[in-house]
PDB file of C-alpha atoms in Angstrom:
ATOM      1  CA  MET A   1     -16.204  40.318 -24.168  1.00  0.00           C
ATOM      2  CA  ASP A   2     -17.337  41.737 -20.821  1.00  0.00           C
ATOM      3  CA  VAL A   3     -19.508  44.672 -21.932  1.00  0.00           C
ATOM      4  CA  LEU A   4     -19.661  46.413 -18.551  1.00  0.00           C
ATOM      5  CA  LYS A   5     -15.902  46.221 -18.051  1.00  0.00           C
ATOM      6  CA  GLN A   6     -15.156  47.362 -21.595  1.00  0.00           C
ATOM      7  CA  ASN A   7     -17.505  50.317 -21.414  1.00  0.00           C
ATOM      8  CA  SER A   8     -16.279  51.361 -17.985  1.00  0.00           C
ATOM      9  CA  ILE A   9     -12.738  51.456 -19.353  1.00  0.00           C
ATOM     10  CA  ALA A  10     -13.913  53.213 -22.518  1.00  0.00           C
ATOM     11  CA  TRP A  11     -15.630  56.040 -20.634  1.00  0.00           C
ATOM     12  CA  ASP A  12     -12.649  56.449 -18.339  1.00  0.00           C
ATOM     13  CA  LYS A  13     -10.616  57.010 -21.500  1.00  0.00           C
ATOM     14  CA  LYS A  14     -13.180  59.503 -22.836  1.00  0.00           C
ATOM     15  CA  VAL A  15     -12.665  61.544 -19.682  1.00  0.00           C
ATOM     16  CA  GLU A  16      -8.898  61.420 -20.119  1.00  0.00           C
ATOM     17  CA  ASP A  17      -9.318  62.548 -23.741  1.00  0.00           C
ATOM     18  CA  GLY A  18     -11.728  65.355 -22.809  1.00  0.00           C
ATOM     19  CA  GLY A  19     -14.492  63.884 -24.944  1.00  0.00           C
ATOM     20  CA  ASN A  20     -18.072  65.032 -25.288  1.00  0.00           C
ATOM     21  CA  TYR A  21     -20.305  64.497 -22.247  1.00  0.00           C
ATOM     22  CA  THR A  22     -17.291  64.337 -19.900  1.00  0.00           C
ATOM     23  CA  ARG A  23     -16.679  68.060 -19.410  1.00  0.00           C
ATOM     24  CA  PRO A  24     -18.022  69.506 -16.141  1.00  0.00           C
ATOM     25  CA  VAL A  25     -20.302  72.538 -16.124  1.00  0.00           C
ATOM     26  CA  SER A  26     -18.857  75.917 -15.196  1.00  0.00           C
ATOM     27  CA  SER A  27     -19.130  77.671 -11.852  1.00  0.00           C
ATOM     28  CA  GLU A  28     -21.271  80.272 -13.625  1.00  0.00           C
ATOM     29  CA  THR A  29     -23.784  77.560 -14.540  1.00  0.00           C
ATOM     30  CA  ILE A  30     -23.855  76.384 -10.935  1.00  0.00           C
ATOM     31  CA  GLU A  31     -24.471  79.915  -9.657  1.00  0.00           C
ATOM     32  CA  LYS A  32     -27.354  80.385 -12.087  1.00  0.00           C
ATOM     33  CA  SER A  33     -28.846  77.122 -10.858  1.00  0.00           C
ATOM     34  CA  ARG A  34     -28.535  78.245  -7.245  1.00  0.00           C
ATOM     35  CA  ALA A  35     -30.481  81.350  -8.221  1.00  0.00           C
ATOM     36  CA  GLY A  36     -33.284  79.218  -9.637  1.00  0.00           C
ATOM     37  CA  ASP A  37     -32.288  79.444 -13.303  1.00  0.00           C
ATOM     38  CA  PHE A  38     -31.295  75.855 -14.013  1.00  0.00           C
ATOM     39  CA  GLY A  39     -31.318  73.775 -17.158  1.00  0.00           C
ATOM     40  CA  ILE A  40     -29.987  70.378 -18.199  1.00  0.00           C
ATOM     41  CA  GLY A  41     -29.961  68.230 -21.316  1.00  0.00           C
ATOM     42  CA  VAL A  42     -30.508  64.500 -21.744  1.00  0.00           C
ATOM     43  CA  THR A  43     -29.792  64.474 -25.489  1.00  0.00           C
ATOM     44  CA  ALA A  44     -27.074  66.123 -27.573  1.00  0.00           C
ATOM     45  CA  GLY A  45     -28.377  69.671 -27.849  1.00  0.00           C
ATOM     46  CA  ARG A  46     -31.859  70.623 -26.642  1.00  0.00           C
ATOM     47  CA  MET A  47     -32.513  71.465 -23.019  1.00  0.00           C
ATOM     48  CA  VAL A  48     -35.181  69.615 -21.094  1.00  0.00           C
ATOM     49  CA  PRO A  49     -38.304  71.825 -20.803  1.00  0.00           C
ATOM     50  CA  ARG A  50     -38.533  73.450 -17.381  1.00  0.00           C
ATOM     51  CA  HIS A  51     -42.143  72.303 -16.941  1.00  0.00           C
ATOM     52  CA  TRP A  52     -40.969  68.679 -17.064  1.00  0.00           C
ATOM     53  CA  PHE A  53     -39.563  69.228 -13.565  1.00  0.00           C
ATOM     54  CA  PRO A  54     -41.434  69.953 -10.339  1.00  0.00           C
ATOM     55  CA  LYS A  55     -41.764  73.665  -9.590  1.00  0.00           C
ATOM     56  CA  ILE A  56     -39.473  73.313  -6.577  1.00  0.00           C
ATOM     57  CA  LEU A  57     -36.529  70.914  -6.488  1.00  0.00           C
ATOM     58  CA  SER A  58     -35.469  71.633  -2.924  1.00  0.00           C
ATOM     59  CA  GLY A  59     -35.553  68.441  -0.867  1.00  0.00           C
ATOM     60  CA  LEU A  60     -36.410  66.154  -3.782  1.00  0.00           C
ATOM     61  CA  LYS A  61     -34.448  62.930  -3.971  1.00  0.00           C
ATOM     62  CA  VAL A  62     -33.003  62.752  -7.486  1.00  0.00           C
ATOM     63  CA  LEU A  63     -31.154  59.885  -9.156  1.00  0.00           C
ATOM     64  CA  CYS A  64     -28.922  60.812 -12.074  1.00  0.00           C
ATOM     65  CA  LEU A  65     -28.722  57.409 -13.767  1.00  0.00           C
ATOM     66  CA  ALA A  66     -25.709  56.639 -15.982  1.00  0.00           C
ATOM     67  CA  SER A  67     -25.206  60.379 -15.765  1.00  0.00           C
ATOM     68  CA  GLY A  68     -21.650  61.007 -14.624  1.00  0.00           C
ATOM     69  CA  GLY A  69     -19.510  63.751 -16.093  1.00  0.00           C
ATOM     70  CA  GLY A  70     -20.131  66.721 -13.812  1.00  0.00           C
ATOM     71  CA  GLN A  71     -23.149  67.980 -15.732  1.00  0.00           C
ATOM     72  CA  GLN A  72     -26.739  67.074 -14.763  1.00  0.00           C
ATOM     73  CA  GLY A  73     -26.024  66.044 -11.167  1.00  0.00           C
ATOM     74  CA  PRO A  74     -24.262  69.202  -9.948  1.00  0.00           C
ATOM     75  CA  VAL A  75     -26.792  71.481 -11.667  1.00  0.00           C
ATOM     76  CA  LEU A  76     -29.705  69.769  -9.937  1.00  0.00           C
ATOM     77  CA  ALA A  77     -27.851  69.719  -6.620  1.00  0.00           C
ATOM     78  CA  ALA A  78     -27.284  73.454  -6.921  1.00  0.00           C
ATOM     79  CA  ALA A  79     -31.023  73.857  -7.516  1.00  0.00           C
ATOM     80  CA  GLY A  80     -31.638  72.262  -4.125  1.00  0.00           C
ATOM     81  CA  ALA A  81     -32.165  68.579  -4.938  1.00  0.00           C
ATOM     82  CA  ASP A  82     -30.720  65.703  -2.905  1.00  0.00           C
ATOM     83  CA  VAL A  83     -28.721  64.123  -5.745  1.00  0.00           C
ATOM     84  CA  THR A  84     -27.179  60.689  -6.207  1.00  0.00           C
ATOM     85  CA  VAL A  85     -25.202  60.005  -9.390  1.00  0.00           C
ATOM     86  CA  VAL A  86     -24.735  56.432 -10.615  1.00  0.00           C
ATOM     87  CA  ASP A  87     -22.314  55.689 -13.435  1.00  0.00           C
ATOM     88  CA  LEU A  88     -20.200  52.796 -14.679  1.00  0.00           C
ATOM     89  CA  SER A  89     -17.137  55.026 -15.104  1.00  0.00           C
ATOM     90  CA  LEU A  90     -15.203  56.005 -12.008  1.00  0.00           C
ATOM     91  CA  LYS A  91     -13.586  58.916 -13.830  1.00  0.00           C
ATOM     92  CA  GLN A  92     -16.975  60.246 -14.910  1.00  0.00           C
ATOM     93  CA  LEU A  93     -18.045  60.210 -11.263  1.00  0.00           C
ATOM     94  CA  GLU A  94     -14.859  62.043 -10.341  1.00  0.00           C
ATOM     95  CA  GLN A  95     -16.039  64.875 -12.572  1.00  0.00           C
ATOM     96  CA  ASP A  96     -19.168  65.206 -10.429  1.00  0.00           C
ATOM     97  CA  GLN A  97     -17.075  65.124  -7.275  1.00  0.00           C
ATOM     98  CA  TYR A  98     -14.786  67.787  -8.745  1.00  0.00           C
ATOM     99  CA  VAL A  99     -17.678  70.194  -9.368  1.00  0.00           C
ATOM    100  CA  ALA A 100     -19.141  69.476  -5.936  1.00  0.00           C
ATOM    101  CA  LYS A 101     -15.837  70.305  -4.232  1.00  0.00           C
ATOM    102  CA  ARG A 102     -15.171  73.324  -6.456  1.00  0.00           C
ATOM    103  CA  ASP A 103     -18.579  74.903  -5.893  1.00  0.00           C
ATOM    104  CA  GLY A 104     -19.460  73.708  -2.405  1.00  0.00           C
ATOM    105  CA  LEU A 105     -22.179  71.244  -3.370  1.00  0.00           C
ATOM    106  CA  THR A 106     -23.354  68.081  -1.671  1.00  0.00           C
ATOM    107  CA  LEU A 107     -24.052  65.016  -3.785  1.00  0.00           C
ATOM    108  CA  GLN A 108     -23.417  61.285  -3.614  1.00  0.00           C
ATOM    109  CA  THR A 109     -21.717  59.188  -6.281  1.00  0.00           C
ATOM    110  CA  ILE A 110     -21.934  55.413  -6.740  1.00  0.00           C
ATOM    111  CA  GLN A 111     -20.099  53.340  -9.323  1.00  0.00           C
ATOM    112  CA  GLY A 112     -22.520  50.814 -10.762  1.00  0.00           C
ATOM    113  CA  SER A 113     -24.554  49.581 -13.701  1.00  0.00           C
ATOM    114  CA  MET A 114     -27.767  51.275 -14.824  1.00  0.00           C
ATOM    115  CA  SER A 115     -29.287  47.785 -15.183  1.00  0.00           C
ATOM    116  CA  ASP A 116     -28.724  46.733 -11.568  1.00  0.00           C
ATOM    117  CA  LEU A 117     -29.542  49.181  -8.778  1.00  0.00           C
ATOM    118  CA  HIS A 118     -29.490  46.626  -5.959  1.00  0.00           C
ATOM    119  CA  PHE A 119     -27.838  49.171  -3.653  1.00  0.00           C
ATOM    120  CA  PHE A 120     -31.110  51.183  -3.549  1.00  0.00           C
ATOM    121  CA  GLU A 121     -34.303  50.245  -1.751  1.00  0.00           C
ATOM    122  CA  ASP A 122     -37.662  50.296  -3.509  1.00  0.00           C
ATOM    123  CA  GLU A 123     -39.254  53.734  -3.979  1.00  0.00           C
ATOM    124  CA  SER A 124     -36.166  55.702  -2.966  1.00  0.00           C
ATOM    125  CA  PHE A 125     -36.392  58.611  -5.439  1.00  0.00           C
ATOM    126  CA  ASP A 126     -38.798  61.326  -6.580  1.00  0.00           C
ATOM    127  CA  LEU A 127     -37.098  61.936  -9.930  1.00  0.00           C
ATOM    128  CA  ILE A 128     -34.730  60.060 -12.230  1.00  0.00           C
ATOM    129  CA  VAL A 129     -32.676  61.786 -14.920  1.00  0.00           C
ATOM    130  CA  HIS A 130     -31.272  59.366 -17.493  1.00  0.00           C
ATOM    131  CA  PRO A 131     -29.384  61.045 -20.355  1.00  0.00           C
ATOM    132  CA  VAL A 132     -28.649  59.139 -23.580  1.00  0.00           C
ATOM    133  CA  SER A 133     -26.583  56.203 -22.313  1.00  0.00           C
ATOM    134  CA  ASN A 134     -28.554  52.973 -22.578  1.00  0.00           C
ATOM    135  CA  VAL A 135     -26.954  52.366 -25.979  1.00  0.00           C
ATOM    136  CA  PHE A 136     -24.120  50.994 -23.844  1.00  0.00           C
ATOM    137  CA  VAL A 137     -26.121  48.066 -22.401  1.00  0.00           C
ATOM    138  CA  GLU A 138     -27.146  44.915 -24.271  1.00  0.00           C
ATOM    139  CA  ASN A 139     -30.709  44.866 -22.939  1.00  0.00           C
ATOM    140  CA  VAL A 140     -32.567  48.075 -22.085  1.00  0.00           C
ATOM    141  CA  LEU A 141     -35.585  46.455 -20.413  1.00  0.00           C
ATOM    142  CA  PRO A 142     -33.844  45.919 -17.037  1.00  0.00           C
ATOM    143  CA  VAL A 143     -32.978  49.624 -17.019  1.00  0.00           C
ATOM    144  CA  TRP A 144     -36.658  50.591 -17.142  1.00  0.00           C
ATOM    145  CA  LYS A 145     -37.624  47.955 -14.578  1.00  0.00           C
ATOM    146  CA  GLU A 146     -34.974  49.093 -12.105  1.00  0.00           C
ATOM    147  CA  ALA A 147     -35.897  52.738 -12.657  1.00  0.00           C
ATOM    148  CA  SER A 148     -39.518  51.914 -11.879  1.00  0.00           C
ATOM    149  CA  ARG A 149     -38.581  49.922  -8.801  1.00  0.00           C
ATOM    150  CA  VAL A 150     -36.515  52.670  -7.160  1.00  0.00           C
ATOM    151  CA  LEU A 151     -38.912  55.492  -8.128  1.00  0.00           C
ATOM    152  CA  LYS A 152     -41.747  56.518  -5.848  1.00  0.00           C
ATOM    153  CA  ASP A 153     -45.381  56.401  -6.942  1.00  0.00           C
ATOM    154  CA  LYS A 154     -46.065  59.393  -9.244  1.00  0.00           C
ATOM    155  CA  GLY A 155     -42.295  59.832  -9.570  1.00  0.00           C
ATOM    156  CA  ILE A 156     -40.869  61.154 -12.827  1.00  0.00           C
ATOM    157  CA  LEU A 157     -38.389  59.561 -15.246  1.00  0.00           C
ATOM    158  CA  ILE A 158     -36.746  61.886 -17.781  1.00  0.00           C
ATOM    159  CA  ALA A 159     -34.825  59.825 -20.331  1.00  0.00           C
ATOM    160  CA  GLY A 160     -32.727  60.472 -23.409  1.00  0.00           C
ATOM    161  CA  ILE A 161     -32.972  57.816 -26.116  1.00  0.00           C
ATOM    162  CA  THR A 162     -31.118  57.149 -29.365  1.00  0.00           C
ATOM    163  CA  ASN A 163     -33.365  56.516 -32.348  1.00  0.00           C
ATOM    164  CA  PRO A 164     -32.205  53.077 -33.578  1.00  0.00           C
ATOM    165  CA  LEU A 165     -32.278  54.401 -37.137  1.00  0.00           C
ATOM    166  CA  LEU A 166     -28.797  55.735 -36.403  1.00  0.00           C
ATOM    167  CA  TYR A 167     -27.462  52.183 -36.329  1.00  0.00           C
ATOM    168  CA  ILE A 168     -28.684  50.907 -39.701  1.00  0.00           C
ATOM    169  CA  PHE A 169     -25.997  52.807 -41.625  1.00  0.00           C
ATOM    170  CA  ASP A 170     -22.376  51.942 -42.345  1.00  0.00           C
ATOM    171  CA  ASP A 171     -20.251  54.296 -40.201  1.00  0.00           C
ATOM    172  CA  GLU A 172     -17.219  54.099 -42.482  1.00  0.00           C
ATOM    173  CA  GLU A 173     -19.312  55.009 -45.523  1.00  0.00           C
ATOM    174  CA  GLU A 174     -20.939  57.897 -43.658  1.00  0.00           C
ATOM    175  CA  ASP A 175     -17.462  59.268 -42.939  1.00  0.00           C
ATOM    176  CA  LYS A 176     -17.004  59.356 -46.732  1.00  0.00           C
ATOM    177  CA  GLY A 177     -20.275  61.190 -47.217  1.00  0.00           C
ATOM    178  CA  ASN A 178     -22.418  58.171 -48.121  1.00  0.00           C
ATOM    179  CA  LEU A 179     -25.501  56.892 -46.316  1.00  0.00           C
ATOM    180  CA  ILE A 180     -25.445  53.153 -46.943  1.00  0.00           C
ATOM    181  CA  VAL A 181     -27.883  50.856 -45.143  1.00  0.00           C
ATOM    182  CA  LYS A 182     -25.946  47.919 -43.695  1.00  0.00           C
ATOM    183  CA  HIS A 183     -27.317  46.765 -40.327  1.00  0.00           C
ATOM    184  CA  LYS A 184     -30.592  45.533 -38.867  1.00  0.00           C
ATOM    185  CA  ILE A 185     -32.333  46.674 -35.682  1.00  0.00           C
ATOM    186  CA  PRO A 186     -31.940  45.736 -32.891  1.00  0.00           C
ATOM    187  CA  TYR A 187     -28.231  46.355 -33.439  1.00  0.00           C
ATOM    188  CA  SER A 188     -25.366  44.864 -31.442  1.00  0.00           C
ATOM    189  CA  ASP A 189     -21.633  45.472 -31.795  1.00  0.00           C
ATOM    190  CA  LEU A 190     -21.088  41.993 -30.344  1.00  0.00           C
ATOM    191  CA  GLU A 191     -23.082  40.360 -33.136  1.00  0.00           C
ATOM    192  CA  THR A 192     -21.982  42.633 -35.979  1.00  0.00           C
ATOM    193  CA  LEU A 193     -18.274  43.228 -35.498  1.00  0.00           C
ATOM    194  CA  THR A 194     -15.675  40.628 -36.442  1.00  0.00           C
ATOM    195  CA  GLU A 195     -13.409  39.122 -33.793  1.00  0.00           C
ATOM    196  CA  GLU A 196     -10.578  41.181 -35.219  1.00  0.00           C
ATOM    197  CA  LYS A 197     -12.616  44.376 -34.938  1.00  0.00           C
ATOM    198  CA  LEU A 198     -13.694  43.555 -31.380  1.00  0.00           C
ATOM    199  CA  GLU A 199     -10.052  43.056 -30.465  1.00  0.00           C
ATOM    200  CA  GLN A 200      -9.303  46.482 -31.912  1.00  0.00           C
ATOM    201  CA  TYR A 201     -12.083  47.925 -29.739  1.00  0.00           C
ATOM    202  CA  ARG A 202     -10.563  46.260 -26.696  1.00  0.00           C
ATOM    203  CA  GLU A 203      -7.065  47.544 -27.410  1.00  0.00           C
ATOM    204  CA  SER A 204      -8.202  51.068 -28.256  1.00  0.00           C
ATOM    205  CA  LYS A 205     -10.600  51.186 -25.274  1.00  0.00           C
ATOM    206  CA  ARG A 206     -13.610  51.950 -27.456  1.00  0.00           C
ATOM    207  CA  ALA A 207     -17.135  51.570 -26.100  1.00  0.00           C
ATOM    208  CA  LEU A 208     -19.443  48.822 -27.333  1.00  0.00           C
ATOM    209  CA  GLU A 209     -22.857  50.032 -28.502  1.00  0.00           C
ATOM    210  CA  PHE A 210     -26.333  48.588 -28.976  1.00  0.00           C
ATOM    211  CA  GLY A 211     -29.253  49.978 -30.985  1.00  0.00           C
ATOM    212  CA  HIS A 212     -32.447  49.062 -29.130  1.00  0.00           C
ATOM    213  CA  SER A 213     -35.791  48.901 -30.872  1.00  0.00           C
ATOM    214  CA  LEU A 214     -38.268  51.712 -30.311  1.00  0.00           C
ATOM    215  CA  GLU A 215     -40.634  49.116 -28.892  1.00  0.00           C
ATOM    216  CA  ASP A 216     -38.140  48.257 -26.160  1.00  0.00           C
ATOM    217  CA  GLN A 217     -37.422  51.928 -25.557  1.00  0.00           C
ATOM    218  CA  ILE A 218     -40.998  53.215 -25.395  1.00  0.00           C
ATOM    219  CA  GLN A 219     -43.242  50.214 -24.728  1.00  0.00           C
ATOM    220  CA  GLY A 220     -40.523  48.977 -22.410  1.00  0.00           C
ATOM    221  CA  GLN A 221     -41.127  51.993 -20.185  1.00  0.00           C
ATOM    222  CA  ILE A 222     -44.888  51.467 -20.318  1.00  0.00           C
ATOM    223  CA  ASP A 223     -44.539  47.782 -19.428  1.00  0.00           C
ATOM    224  CA  ALA A 224     -42.372  48.775 -16.457  1.00  0.00           C
ATOM    225  CA  GLY A 225     -45.230  50.861 -15.042  1.00  0.00           C
ATOM    226  CA  PHE A 226     -44.729  54.252 -16.666  1.00  0.00           C
ATOM    227  CA  VAL A 227     -47.104  56.558 -18.511  1.00  0.00           C
ATOM    228  CA  ILE A 228     -45.416  58.756 -21.127  1.00  0.00           C
ATOM    229  CA  THR A 229     -46.316  62.401 -20.455  1.00  0.00           C
ATOM    230  CA  GLY A 230     -43.786  64.282 -22.598  1.00  0.00           C
ATOM    231  CA  PHE A 231     -41.778  63.796 -25.773  1.00  0.00           C
ATOM    232  CA  TYR A 232     -39.369  65.729 -28.014  1.00  0.00           C
ATOM    233  CA  GLU A 233     -36.661  65.043 -30.594  1.00  0.00           C
ATOM    234  CA  ASP A 234     -33.082  66.252 -31.041  1.00  0.00           C
ATOM    235  CA  ASN A 235     -30.023  65.658 -33.244  1.00  0.00           C
ATOM    236  CA  PHE A 236     -26.248  66.054 -33.282  1.00  0.00           C
ATOM    237  CA  GLY A 237     -26.502  69.735 -34.163  1.00  0.00           C
ATOM    238  CA  GLY A 238     -25.530  69.244 -37.779  1.00  0.00           C
ATOM    239  CA  SER A 239     -22.359  67.223 -37.220  1.00  0.00           C
ATOM    240  CA  ARG A 240     -23.826  64.009 -38.653  1.00  0.00           C
ATOM    241  CA  MET A 241     -25.218  63.494 -42.156  1.00  0.00           C
ATOM    242  CA  LEU A 242     -28.506  62.214 -40.787  1.00  0.00           C
ATOM    243  CA  ASP A 243     -29.135  65.556 -39.073  1.00  0.00           C
ATOM    244  CA  HIS A 244     -30.190  66.907 -42.465  1.00  0.00           C
ATOM    245  CA  TYR A 245     -32.867  64.222 -42.827  1.00  0.00           C
ATOM    246  CA  ILE A 246     -34.156  63.122 -39.437  1.00  0.00           C
ATOM    247  CA  ASN A 247     -33.653  63.621 -35.712  1.00  0.00           C
ATOM    248  CA  THR A 248     -31.756  60.751 -34.137  1.00  0.00           C
ATOM    249  CA  PHE A 249     -32.451  61.450 -30.465  1.00  0.00           C
ATOM    250  CA  ILE A 250     -35.657  61.257 -28.450  1.00  0.00           C
ATOM    251  CA  ALA A 251     -36.419  62.491 -24.954  1.00  0.00           C
ATOM    252  CA  THR A 252     -39.329  61.189 -22.911  1.00  0.00           C
ATOM    253  CA  ARG A 253     -40.930  62.277 -19.678  1.00  0.00           C
ATOM    254  CA  ALA A 254     -42.728  59.431 -17.928  1.00  0.00           C
ATOM    255  CA  MET A 255     -44.617  59.124 -14.649  1.00  0.00           C
ATOM    256  CA  LYS A 256     -44.661  55.955 -12.596  1.00  0.00           C
ATOM    257  CA  ILE A 257     -48.199  54.846 -11.920  1.00  0.00           C
ATOM    258  CA  LYS A 258     -48.375  52.276  -9.156  1.00  0.00           C
ATOM    259  CA  VAL A 259     -51.062  49.682  -9.732  1.00  0.00           C
ATOM    260  CA  ASP A 260     -52.381  47.962  -6.594  1.00  0.00           C
TER     261      ASP A 260
END
């Protein structure tokens, strides 16, 4: 199965269904951001600390990576940043364009994969915002490498990450109220699901997911030239059983350190 094609179709459907992470921010949120009171999330609930961002966003070149949906990009554009949003889903990008037109913002949208940013030159951006989304690619290491390539020296990467612990449990059993360990990490829908189940995913336009190891998520950033400078955890806000036991999201702030 073509993962990129399947997940592009799946997120288009999420937009049509009004799913989470596809609903644009309000005009009120945009006005607050214009006034200097901005905030975004890269995980399910918690907001990114303000001190993770530069004091002034005006004029900064910001890449919102796999970040369509009319949320992070428009908020940062309203705060004065020069924003480009890259996403696999055309309909997610249309949400960003909708907010920009509605509220008189300027931003650029490009349909593409988070793993291949060939349309950008080296060191093009001051800041990259990458909300939880790399669970939708088979290999996360190219994401970090491309982020490092297009980020300027001392540039900042703010990333949302799914704790792979989420993927060791049987989803159907969790729906029944049982936490049953079933899968190993790294996790892959392609390797775990039966052909029949994969066909059901294709027909229902459901996204394929991958649970990357923490080594690939954290050391992968370090190997790509980043130094981790911030860290916090988050969860689903109580909607998942695991929320009562452990946080299943991580956010990192990393700085690119160019080594000559």
